[in-house]
Amino acid sequence: MIYADVIIDISHEKLDRDFQYRVPEELVQAIKPGVVVTVPFGKGNTLRKGYVTGISGTAKYDASKLKEIRGVSTDSETTESRLIALAAWMKETYGSTMIQALKTVLPVKDKVRAKEKRLILFTGKKEEGQALLGKLEGSRFKARERFLRAILEAGSLDYTYASKELGAGISVLDFFEKKGLITIESQEMYRIPEGLGLVKENMELSLNQEQLLAAEQIFREWQEPDPRPALLFGVTGSGKTQVYMRLIQKVLEEGKQAIVLIPEIALTYQTVRRFYAMFGDKVSVLNSRLSQGERYDQFKRAKRGEIQVMVGPRSALFTPFSDLGLIVIDEEHEPTYKSENTPRYHARETAIERARMEHARVVMGSATPSLEAYSHACDGEYLLVKLNARYEERPLPQVSIVDLREELKKGNRSVLSLELKRDLEQVLERREQAMLFLNRRGYAGFVSCRACGHVMKCPHCDVSLSEHNGNRLICHYCGYETVKPEICPSCGSPHIGGFKAGTQQIEKVIEKEFPKARVLRMDFDTTRTKDSYEKILASFAKHEADILVGTQMIVKGHDFPNVTLVGVIAADLSLNMDDYHCGERTFQLLTQAVGRSGRGNRPGQAVIQTYQPEHYSIQAAAIQDYKKFYKEEMGYRMLLDYPPAAHMMTVFGACQDEELLKNAMYYIEVFIRRVGPKEELHMIGPAAASVGKVKDVYRQVIRLKHRDICFLTAVREKLEKYIEINSGFRKIYIQFDMN
DNA sequence: AGCACGCCGACT
DNA sequence: GTCGGCGTGCTC
């Protein structure tokens, strides 16, 4: 006997697990994971739609109580089934359960949202209602009386309000509905993402010579029977968006739809606005702050054909368009395209797979392509399209690298080098603007001992604590809080203090050094509220401030023509992360930051402060030389077998019990040695993850590297089975990550 | 979500 | 005692 695991629709959180069903003989051939089936469900055996997530030969539930699958949905050409196929691919490629994959790919209805939108209208005769109310008054039907009184007064009621506040459940509503007094309307009130102030401007698309050529080159590729993904490699300001819009125009003319992926709405507001201006209400914008229900609404609109272009972050990739023609990936190199949750898919790879399945095309763009994308472009797997001219032929800013070690020798302990300080003075004198950029990620202003080097860390999470308001130390992972010690807990030295590297500290230093300058600060703290991000940028654009201090978020978005100086406070902050991408990230951030200077008609300059001035990421960024960087970085990846030179798989394990976790990871290691390829497999670990402990849960990783991804996938599949069979892994949370 | 079960208040 | 509304919990 064959049994199938089926999840019933995806509509309710309590139903988001699988139920086992018997597979009738005649359907054995047709049933495989991902197939849409009809099954009897619940007490009344109402027929419902379900998705097969797995097949097995054993019943894990009382076999006599199992029901039988009724039928298989045969229309394999629906949008939904194509997305399910994509989920199956993600499961295979990234390692996850089918349920997890389906849940990322299919729109999940949100119960609360769906209910909120239901409206109860009083549609009967007023007199009839009044008469009934009279009868109900003083009777035992309290709920009915309450409800009727309320609806007679208001004319219509919100469903949630009626059931929650008035206690009028289904039975009450049924009573009135049968009498013909009310109708329940499930209103489809779509929420247009608010706060963006988007307007259609009927703008004409005009491309310059180079942009036209780029578009032509891509169109020519599209003539091919099997068009390759195109990588649009263009420096900042070369007008990649113009090219995207031309491509989308063409796709729309063909009667197809397009998806535009962007790293984050807030950071690419300008781009979003231009799409809206161009395509008007054909466009919908998916905001990462939208609730699942709101996202569901937008997806529904797409499915019904009410919109043709979906602009949004990573998850917009799964927009259920019926005839998808193009997927655009803007700023392709951004790390936000990699999902943090299982399945840990990469939007670029998944977009290419979806496009392959649905005969759509992929175009991605970047000024600093990821090594993965550029290497594919070099070996001809992607079409490489270049845009060289910077907008109106502006020269690149003049960049100087300041060695901070030398500053210390000169006795300068400030966060500002003498050179940067002098340049700032000149900019202020010329009444121009400057941006100071702090490329810190995560660890803000940690406290360390100057004498012994001891760093204050969270006892639960193993990350550096950050200093807030001078005397409190806070853990950014779990919120643990303690008082800043007066002396070093490790060696007793009084020389313990903050590493002056937070945006607040820089702001203070600037205010002290340049009391007349107007300073704006933009970081996580000052952009909490919805449109504070826009407000700060707009204010800076209007020259209401002279200096803008901020984290990576200031290097994207707006053009500030009056900015002629960009200062990078400490390039090392992103260079010393324990992640093989850090050289690449640093190069990208510095290139972007430097590119912010001199966007107007005055020449720009940039100062990069660092303790490692000889590092190739910094050197290459200073002269804006991508190829030089690529060669160096690729050499490094080849040497150490990091992607894209090889493939890497991370086995991540987490458990409250440290001993248990250690044992489990050890068994995994032994198992891999036994079943894995004997040749050319590099295994690192088990080791504590970069954050070894979060909220008292221990975390460990094993990394595997191999030139051929097939071997890694094979190891993963064997490991998945091994873990499922052995009860010793029950209490351990295991996750896989490819690359 | 939708259905049955069962508690509990009101009426015969 | 009995009837039926309305809250609760389960669905392979």
mmCIF file with all atom_site columns, C-alpha atoms (C1' of nucleotides) in Angstrom, chain A residues 20 41 61 65-67 143-144 172, chain C residues 3-7 9-12:
data_model
loop_
_atom_site.group_PDB
_atom_site.id
_atom_site.type_symbol
_atom_site.label_atom_id
_atom_site.label_alt_id
_atom_site.label_comp_id
_atom_site.label_asym_id
_atom_site.label_entity_id
_atom_site.label_seq_id
_atom_site.pdbx_PDB_ins_code
_atom_site.Cartn_x
_atom_site.Cartn_y
_atom_site.Cartn_z
_atom_site.occupancy
_atom_site.B_iso_or_equiv
_atom_site.pdbx_formal_charge
_atom_site.auth_seq_id
_atom_site.auth_comp_id
_atom_site.auth_asym_id
_atom_site.auth_atom_id
_atom_site.pdbx_PDB_model_num
ATOM 1  C CA    . GLN A 1 20  ? -1.730  11.058 5.438  1.00 0.00 ? 20  GLN A CA    1
ATOM 2  C CA    . PHE A 1 41  ? -11.411 16.317 4.929  1.00 0.00 ? 41  PHE A CA    1
ATOM 3  C CA    . TYR A 1 61  ? -1.308  7.015  11.672 1.00 0.00 ? 61  TYR A CA    1
ATOM 4  C CA    . LYS A 1 65  ? -8.716  5.688  9.826  1.00 0.00 ? 65  LYS A CA    1
ATOM 5  C CA    . LEU A 1 66  ? -6.904  6.866  6.743  1.00 0.00 ? 66  LEU A CA    1
ATOM 6  C CA    . LYS A 1 67  ? -9.074  8.213  3.992  1.00 0.00 ? 67  LYS A CA    1
ATOM 7  C CA    . ALA A 1 143 ? -26.725 37.599 20.963 1.00 0.00 ? 143 ALA A CA    1
ATOM 8  C CA    . ARG A 1 144 ? -29.327 37.998 18.242 1.00 0.00 ? 144 ARG A CA    1
ATOM 9  C CA    . VAL A 1 172 ? -26.480 34.081 14.758 1.00 0.00 ? 172 VAL A CA    1
ATOM 10 C "C1'" . DC  C 2 3   ? -34.216 22.273 23.825 1.00 0.00 ? 3   DC  C "C1'" 1
ATOM 11 C "C1'" . DG  C 2 4   ? -30.933 24.860 21.539 1.00 0.00 ? 4   DG  C "C1'" 1
ATOM 12 C "C1'" . DG  C 2 5   ? -27.338 28.645 21.491 1.00 0.00 ? 5   DG  C "C1'" 1
ATOM 13 C "C1'" . DC  C 2 6   ? -22.667 29.176 21.604 1.00 0.00 ? 6   DC  C "C1'" 1
ATOM 14 C "C1'" . DG  C 2 7   ? -17.739 28.043 22.921 1.00 0.00 ? 7   DG  C "C1'" 1
ATOM 15 C "C1'" . DG  C 2 9   ? -11.386 21.384 19.614 1.00 0.00 ? 9   DG  C "C1'" 1
ATOM 16 C "C1'" . DC  C 2 10  ? -10.228 18.380 15.819 1.00 0.00 ? 10  DC  C "C1'" 1
ATOM 17 C "C1'" . DT  C 2 11  ? -9.607  17.336 11.143 1.00 0.00 ? 11  DT  C "C1'" 1
ATOM 18 C "C1'" . DC  C 2 12  ? -5.404  11.796 8.256  1.00 0.00 ? 12  DC  C "C1'" 1
#
